[in-house]
Coordinates of C-alpha atoms in Angstrom, one line a residue:
Chain A
X174 CA -21.6 206.4 76.8
X175 CA -23.1 203.0 76.9
X176 CA -25.1 201.3 74.7
X177 CA -28.5 201.2 75.4
X178 CA -30.4 197.7 77.4
X179 CA -33.1 197.2 74.8
X180 CA -34.0 193.6 77.5
X181 CA -36.1 194.6 79.7
X182 CA -35.4 195.6 83.6
X183 CA -34.2 193.1 86.0
X184 CA -37.9 195.3 87.8
X185 CA -40.0 195.1 84.8
X186 CA -39.2 191.1 84.4
X187 CA -40.4 190.6 88.1
X188 CA -43.0 192.6 87.5
X189 CA -44.5 190.5 84.6
X190 CA -44.2 187.4 86.6
X191 CA -45.5 189.3 89.7
X192 CA -49.2 190.0 87.0
X193 CA -49.2 186.6 85.6
X194 CA -49.1 185.2 88.9
X195 CA -52.1 187.6 89.8
X196 CA -53.9 186.6 86.8
X197 CA -54.1 183.0 87.7
X198 CA -54.4 183.9 91.4
X199 CA -57.4 185.4 90.6
X200 CA -59.0 183.4 88.3
X201 CA -58.4 180.3 90.6
X202 CA -60.4 182.6 93.6
X203 CA -61.3 186.1 92.6
X204 CA -59.6 189.3 93.6
X205 CA -61.3 189.1 97.1
X206 CA -60.7 185.7 97.3
X207 CA -56.7 186.1 96.2
X208 CA -54.2 188.1 99.1
X209 CA -51.0 190.3 98.5
X210 CA -49.4 186.5 100.5
X211 CA -51.0 184.2 97.7
X212 CA -49.3 186.0 95.1
X213 CA -46.0 187.0 95.8
X214 CA -46.1 183.0 96.7
X215 CA -47.1 182.3 93.6
X216 CA -44.4 184.3 91.7
X217 CA -42.1 183.2 94.5
X218 CA -41.4 186.1 95.4
X219 CA -41.8 186.8 99.8
X220 CA -44.7 189.7 100.2
X221 CA -42.4 191.9 101.0
X222 CA -40.6 192.0 97.6
X223 CA -44.4 192.4 96.1
X224 CA -45.0 195.6 98.0
X225 CA -41.2 197.4 96.0
X226 CA -43.0 197.1 92.9
X227 CA -47.0 197.4 93.6
X228 CA -48.4 199.4 96.7
X229 CA -51.0 197.3 96.8
X230 CA -53.7 193.9 95.5
X231 CA -55.3 196.8 93.6
X232 CA -52.4 198.2 92.0
X233 CA -51.8 194.6 90.8
X234 CA -54.7 194.1 89.2
X235 CA -55.2 198.0 87.7
X236 CA -51.7 196.9 85.9
X237 CA -53.0 194.0 84.7
X238 CA -56.5 195.8 83.3
X239 CA -54.2 198.6 82.0
X240 CA -51.8 195.8 80.2
X241 CA -54.5 194.1 78.5
X242 CA -56.9 197.0 78.0
X243 CA -53.8 198.9 75.8
X244 CA -52.4 195.6 74.3
X245 CA -56.2 195.2 73.0
X246 CA -56.4 199.0 71.4
X247 CA -52.8 199.0 70.0
X248 CA -54.5 196.1 67.8
X249 CA -57.0 197.6 67.0
X250 CA -55.3 201.1 66.2
X251 CA -52.6 199.0 64.2
X252 CA -55.9 197.6 61.8
X253 CA -56.9 200.8 61.2
X254 CA -53.7 202.4 60.3
X255 CA -53.2 199.0 58.2
X256 CA -55.6 200.1 55.4
X257 CA -57.8 202.6 53.2
X258 CA -61.7 200.9 52.8
X259 CA -63.6 200.9 56.2
X260 CA -64.6 197.2 54.9
X261 CA -60.9 196.3 55.4
X262 CA -60.4 198.2 58.4
X263 CA -63.1 196.5 59.9
X264 CA -62.6 193.2 59.5
X265 CA -58.8 193.7 60.6
X266 CA -60.3 195.3 63.4
X267 CA -62.7 192.5 64.5
X268 CA -60.4 189.6 63.5
X269 CA -57.3 191.1 65.6
X270 CA -59.9 191.7 68.2
X271 CA -61.6 188.8 68.5
X272 CA -58.0 186.5 68.8
X273 CA -56.1 188.5 71.4
X274 CA -59.9 188.1 73.6
X275 CA -59.2 184.2 72.5
X276 CA -55.7 184.1 73.0
X277 CA -55.6 185.9 76.5
X278 CA -58.9 184.9 77.4
X279 CA -57.6 184.3 81.0
X280 CA -56.3 187.8 81.9
X281 CA -59.9 189.2 80.1
X282 CA -62.0 187.5 82.0
X283 CA -60.9 188.8 85.1
X284 CA -60.4 192.1 83.6
X285 CA -64.2 192.0 82.6
X286 CA -65.5 190.2 85.8
X287 CA -63.5 192.9 88.6
X288 CA -63.5 196.1 87.4
X289 CA -65.9 196.8 90.2
X290 CA -62.9 196.1 92.5
X291 CA -60.8 199.2 90.9
X292 CA -60.3 202.3 92.9
X293 CA -62.7 205.2 91.3
X294 CA -59.3 207.0 89.9
X295 CA -58.6 203.3 88.4
X296 CA -61.6 202.6 86.9
X297 CA -62.5 206.0 85.2
X298 CA -58.1 205.6 83.3
X299 CA -60.0 202.0 82.0
X300 CA -63.6 203.6 81.4
X301 CA -61.8 206.2 79.3
X302 CA -59.5 203.5 77.8
X303 CA -63.1 201.5 76.7
X304 CA -64.3 204.4 75.4
X305 CA -61.3 205.0 72.8
X306 CA -62.1 201.6 71.6
X307 CA -65.6 202.2 70.9
X308 CA -65.2 205.7 69.4
X309 CA -62.7 203.4 67.0
X310 CA -64.6 201.4 65.9
X311 CA -67.4 203.5 65.4
X312 CA -65.2 205.7 63.8
X313 CA -65.1 202.9 61.2
X314 CA -68.3 202.0 61.3
X315 CA -69.4 205.9 60.3
X316 CA -66.8 206.1 57.2
X317 CA -68.3 202.2 55.8
X318 CA -71.8 204.9 56.3
X319 CA -70.2 207.7 54.9
X320 CA -69.1 206.2 51.7
X321 CA -72.0 203.9 51.5
X322 CA -70.2 200.8 52.3
X323 CA -71.7 199.7 55.7
X324 CA -75.5 199.8 55.8
X325 CA -76.7 200.4 59.5
X326 CA -80.0 201.6 61.4
X327 CA -78.4 202.5 64.4
X328 CA -74.8 203.4 64.7
X329 CA -74.4 202.9 68.8
X330 CA -75.9 200.0 69.1
X331 CA -74.5 198.4 66.2
X332 CA -71.2 199.1 68.0
X333 CA -72.0 198.3 71.0
X334 CA -73.1 194.7 69.3
X335 CA -70.2 194.3 68.0
X336 CA -68.2 195.3 71.2
X337 CA -70.5 192.9 73.2
X338 CA -69.9 190.1 70.7
X339 CA -66.0 190.3 70.2
X340 CA -65.7 190.8 73.8
X341 CA -67.5 188.2 75.3
X342 CA -64.7 185.0 73.7
X343 CA -63.1 186.3 76.9
X344 CA -65.2 184.3 78.9
X345 CA -65.9 180.9 76.7
X346 CA -63.6 180.8 74.3
X347 CA -61.1 177.9 76.4
X348 CA -57.7 176.5 74.2
X349 CA -58.8 173.5 75.2
X350 CA -61.7 173.0 72.7
X351 CA -62.0 172.3 69.4
X352 CA -61.2 176.4 67.9
X353 CA -58.2 178.0 67.1
X354 CA -58.0 182.1 67.7
X355 CA -57.5 182.2 63.9
X356 CA -60.9 180.3 63.1
X357 CA -62.8 182.0 66.2
X358 CA -61.4 186.3 64.8
X359 CA -62.4 184.8 60.9
X360 CA -65.7 183.4 61.7
X361 CA -66.1 186.7 63.8
X362 CA -64.9 189.1 60.8
X363 CA -68.0 187.3 58.5
X364 CA -70.8 188.0 60.9
X365 CA -69.4 191.3 61.8
X366 CA -69.5 192.1 58.0
X367 CA -73.0 190.9 57.9
X368 CA -74.1 193.0 60.6
X369 CA -73.1 196.5 58.7
X370 CA -74.6 195.8 56.0
X371 CA -71.5 194.8 54.3
X372 CA -71.5 190.9 54.0
X373 CA -71.7 191.2 49.5
X374 CA -68.0 191.8 50.4
Chain B
X268 CA -113.8 171.8 99.6
X269 CA -112.3 175.4 100.1
X270 CA -111.6 176.9 97.3
X271 CA -108.3 177.1 95.5
X272 CA -106.0 179.9 96.7
X273 CA -104.3 181.3 93.4
X274 CA -102.5 184.1 95.2
X275 CA -99.2 184.0 95.6
X276 CA -98.7 182.3 99.6
X277 CA -97.3 184.7 102.2
X278 CA -94.4 182.7 102.3
X279 CA -94.0 183.3 98.6
X280 CA -94.1 186.8 98.6
X281 CA -91.6 187.0 101.8
X282 CA -89.4 184.7 99.4
X283 CA -89.7 187.3 96.6
X284 CA -89.5 190.0 99.4
X285 CA -85.7 188.4 100.2
X286 CA -84.6 187.8 96.4
X287 CA -85.4 191.6 95.9
X288 CA -83.5 192.7 98.7
X289 CA -80.3 190.1 97.9
X290 CA -80.2 191.3 94.2
X291 CA -80.6 194.7 95.3
X292 CA -77.2 194.3 98.3
X293 CA -75.6 191.8 96.0
X294 CA -75.3 194.1 93.0
X295 CA -73.9 197.2 95.3
X296 CA -71.6 195.1 97.5
X297 CA -70.7 191.8 94.9
X298 CA -72.0 188.7 96.3
X299 CA -69.1 188.0 98.9
X300 CA -69.8 191.7 100.8
X301 CA -73.0 190.9 101.2
X302 CA -74.3 189.4 104.3
X303 CA -77.8 187.3 105.3
X304 CA -78.1 189.8 107.8
X305 CA -77.8 192.9 104.8
X306 CA -80.4 190.8 102.9
X307 CA -82.9 189.9 105.6
X308 CA -82.6 193.8 107.1
X309 CA -83.2 195.4 103.4
X310 CA -86.0 192.4 103.3
X311 CA -87.5 194.4 106.3
X312 CA -87.0 191.1 108.3
X313 CA -85.2 189.1 111.2
X314 CA -82.0 186.7 109.9
X315 CA -83.8 184.1 112.2
X316 CA -86.7 184.8 109.8
X317 CA -84.5 184.5 106.4
X318 CA -83.2 181.7 107.1
X319 CA -87.3 180.1 107.2
X320 CA -87.3 180.3 103.5
X321 CA -83.6 180.1 103.3
X322 CA -81.0 177.8 104.7
X323 CA -78.3 180.5 103.5
X324 CA -76.9 183.7 101.5
X325 CA -76.0 180.3 98.5
X326 CA -79.0 179.4 98.6
X327 CA -81.0 183.0 97.8
X328 CA -78.8 183.4 94.6
X329 CA -79.1 180.3 93.1
X330 CA -83.2 181.0 93.6
X331 CA -82.1 184.1 92.5
X332 CA -80.5 182.8 89.4
X333 CA -82.9 179.6 88.5
X334 CA -86.0 182.5 88.3
X335 CA -83.9 184.4 85.9
X336 CA -83.1 181.7 83.8
X337 CA -86.5 179.7 83.9
X338 CA -88.3 183.7 83.0
X339 CA -85.6 183.6 79.7
X340 CA -86.4 179.8 78.6
X341 CA -90.0 180.4 79.1
X342 CA -90.0 183.9 77.0
X343 CA -87.9 181.5 73.9
X344 CA -90.2 178.2 74.5
X345 CA -93.2 181.4 73.9
X346 CA -90.7 182.4 70.9
X347 CA -90.7 179.6 69.7
X348 CA -94.1 178.5 70.2
X349 CA -96.2 181.1 68.7
X350 CA -94.6 180.9 65.6
X351 CA -94.2 178.4 62.5
X352 CA -91.0 179.8 60.2
X353 CA -87.2 180.0 61.3
X354 CA -87.1 183.9 60.3
X355 CA -90.2 184.6 62.7
X356 CA -89.0 182.5 65.6
X357 CA -85.3 183.4 65.4
X358 CA -86.9 186.8 65.3
X359 CA -89.3 186.8 68.5
X360 CA -86.7 185.1 70.2
X361 CA -84.2 187.9 70.0
X362 CA -86.7 190.2 70.3
X363 CA -87.8 188.6 73.6
X364 CA -84.6 187.8 75.7
X365 CA -83.1 191.2 74.5
X366 CA -85.9 193.2 76.3
X367 CA -86.1 190.3 79.2
X368 CA -82.5 191.4 80.0
X369 CA -82.7 195.1 79.2
X370 CA -85.8 195.6 81.8
X371 CA -84.4 193.3 84.8
X372 CA -80.4 193.8 83.6
X373 CA -79.4 194.7 87.0
X374 CA -80.6 190.5 88.4
X375 CA -79.2 189.6 84.8
X376 CA -75.8 191.5 85.7
X377 CA -75.1 189.5 89.2
X378 CA -76.9 186.6 88.2
X379 CA -73.5 186.3 85.4
X380 CA -71.8 187.8 87.3
X381 CA -72.1 185.4 90.5
X382 CA -71.7 181.7 89.3
X383 CA -68.7 181.6 90.4
X384 CA -70.0 182.1 94.0
X385 CA -71.8 178.8 93.4
X386 CA -72.0 175.6 94.6
X387 CA -70.9 173.0 92.4
X388 CA -74.8 171.2 91.9
X389 CA -76.5 174.5 91.9
X390 CA -73.8 175.3 88.9
X391 CA -74.4 172.5 87.4
X392 CA -78.6 172.6 87.2
X393 CA -77.9 177.1 85.9
X394 CA -75.5 175.4 83.6
X395 CA -77.9 172.6 82.3
X396 CA -80.6 176.4 81.4
X397 CA -77.9 177.9 80.1
X398 CA -77.0 174.7 77.6
X399 CA -81.3 174.4 76.6
X400 CA -81.6 178.3 75.7
X401 CA -77.6 177.4 73.6
X402 CA -80.0 174.3 72.1
X403 CA -83.3 176.2 71.9
X404 CA -81.1 178.9 69.3
X405 CA -79.2 176.4 67.7
X406 CA -82.1 174.1 66.7
X407 CA -84.3 177.5 64.8
X408 CA -81.1 178.2 63.5
X409 CA -80.8 174.7 61.7
X410 CA -84.3 174.7 61.0
X411 CA -84.1 177.6 59.0
X412 CA -81.1 176.1 57.3
X413 CA -82.9 172.9 56.5
X414 CA -85.8 175.7 54.9
X415 CA -83.4 177.5 53.3
X416 CA -84.2 180.8 55.2
X417 CA -80.6 181.0 56.7
X418 CA -77.7 180.9 55.7
X419 CA -74.2 180.3 58.6
X420 CA -71.0 179.1 58.3
X421 CA -70.7 178.3 61.8
X422 CA -73.7 177.4 63.4
X423 CA -72.2 176.5 66.8
X424 CA -70.3 179.5 66.3
X425 CA -73.5 182.4 65.5
X426 CA -75.0 181.0 68.1
X427 CA -72.9 181.1 70.7
X428 CA -72.4 184.9 69.4
X429 CA -76.4 185.4 69.6
X430 CA -76.1 183.8 72.8
X431 CA -73.1 186.6 73.3
X432 CA -74.7 190.0 72.4
X433 CA -78.6 188.7 73.7
X434 CA -76.8 188.5 77.3
X435 CA -74.1 191.5 77.3
X436 CA -77.2 193.7 76.9
X437 CA -77.6 193.2 81.1
X438 CA -73.8 194.4 81.4
X439 CA -74.7 197.6 79.4
X440 CA -78.7 198.7 79.8
X441 CA -79.5 201.5 81.8
X442 CA -82.4 202.3 82.6
X443 CA -82.4 205.6 82.2
X444 CA -80.9 206.1 79.3
X445 CA -81.7 207.0 75.5
X446 CA -83.1 203.7 74.6
X447 CA -86.5 201.1 75.7
X448 CA -86.0 197.8 76.6
X449 CA -88.2 197.4 73.4
X450 CA -85.8 198.8 70.8
X451 CA -83.0 197.6 71.7
X452 CA -84.7 194.1 71.4
X453 CA -85.8 196.1 68.1
X454 CA -82.4 197.0 66.5
X455 CA -80.8 193.5 68.4
X456 CA -83.6 191.6 65.5
X457 CA -82.3 193.7 62.8
X458 CA -79.3 193.0 63.2
X459 CA -79.1 189.2 64.4
X460 CA -80.9 188.5 61.1
X461 CA -78.8 189.6 59.4
X462 CA -76.3 187.7 61.7
X463 CA -77.9 184.1 59.7
X464 CA -78.3 185.6 56.5
X465 CA -81.5 186.7 56.5
X466 CA -81.9 189.7 56.1
X467 CA -84.0 189.9 52.9
X468 CA -86.9 189.7 55.4

């Protein structure tokens, strides 16, 4: 039996190159202003070669959105799994998700901007991933309230406000700016702990 | 001399009807998916009549964006002028701007989404209005720090986070939801005062 090849397959590397080219093109010209030809050319491939991997421009956008949400969710799950107390869990979750949105701000911003361009079934799938993220944050907040570590008036509004702050980092963050993703993440951890009334930590 | 007519002129009423029709059409189909004919038809006018008031579809979008930003700025200026203490000023500012973004969420969301569709000079003008809003919030925070009423680690990041929370209300708020604009606004005032370390108020 052959030893399993753990490196990404050639097809997977080509798909990753296509997604990166699509992120750059859509960031410049918007989803509706970008053609499959633009994406293929930027990835140094023919349009026919693109169609081997993705059946449409919308399929490429969906893959980008799914990747991005899956990665943000993985960061959030790992943060929660690494700690026992809700204070530490919330800090790690905000730190991880904010740093991720700052580092990956180009793809995160096009995902947020172009959600309306997804087909209904795909939009629903991404919507479910967003609901999962909201559920993770809400669960940490609920546990913090139950353990008397957080003081929160409206759990759902507090959850949404925390997510708004984190998501919007992708809109304003610039890699060429004065701040590193890590500095922004640490600053947001401080703000988040204050929001939930855990600022004494 | 005739008595001054303080009611909106017929032309101004027609322009307002065109802007409202454009908000509805762009909200449904996006700026690039909307034609001047769509806007004129929805306002019960001919395309030729639209061109009497606006030279292009982009001019209509710019007028909507300018109106929206001017109104949000007026709300913020009024909030600050109504109080002396930074705590009261910040509370009134967040209350007013969040309620405005909830009530006017349909136009606010298209303004935020379609900024890239504006011509460079128009985008710069809207950018200056956004900078003015950021400056107003930053000035209140600075005064609160100077008067030892706020405790803030990074004034600029705190300003941006407060604006992110407020702006994003337009994205998720639904008039048919469980919350009134006033309830969301009051909840955000509580969160904002905690963020600036004034939660003891």
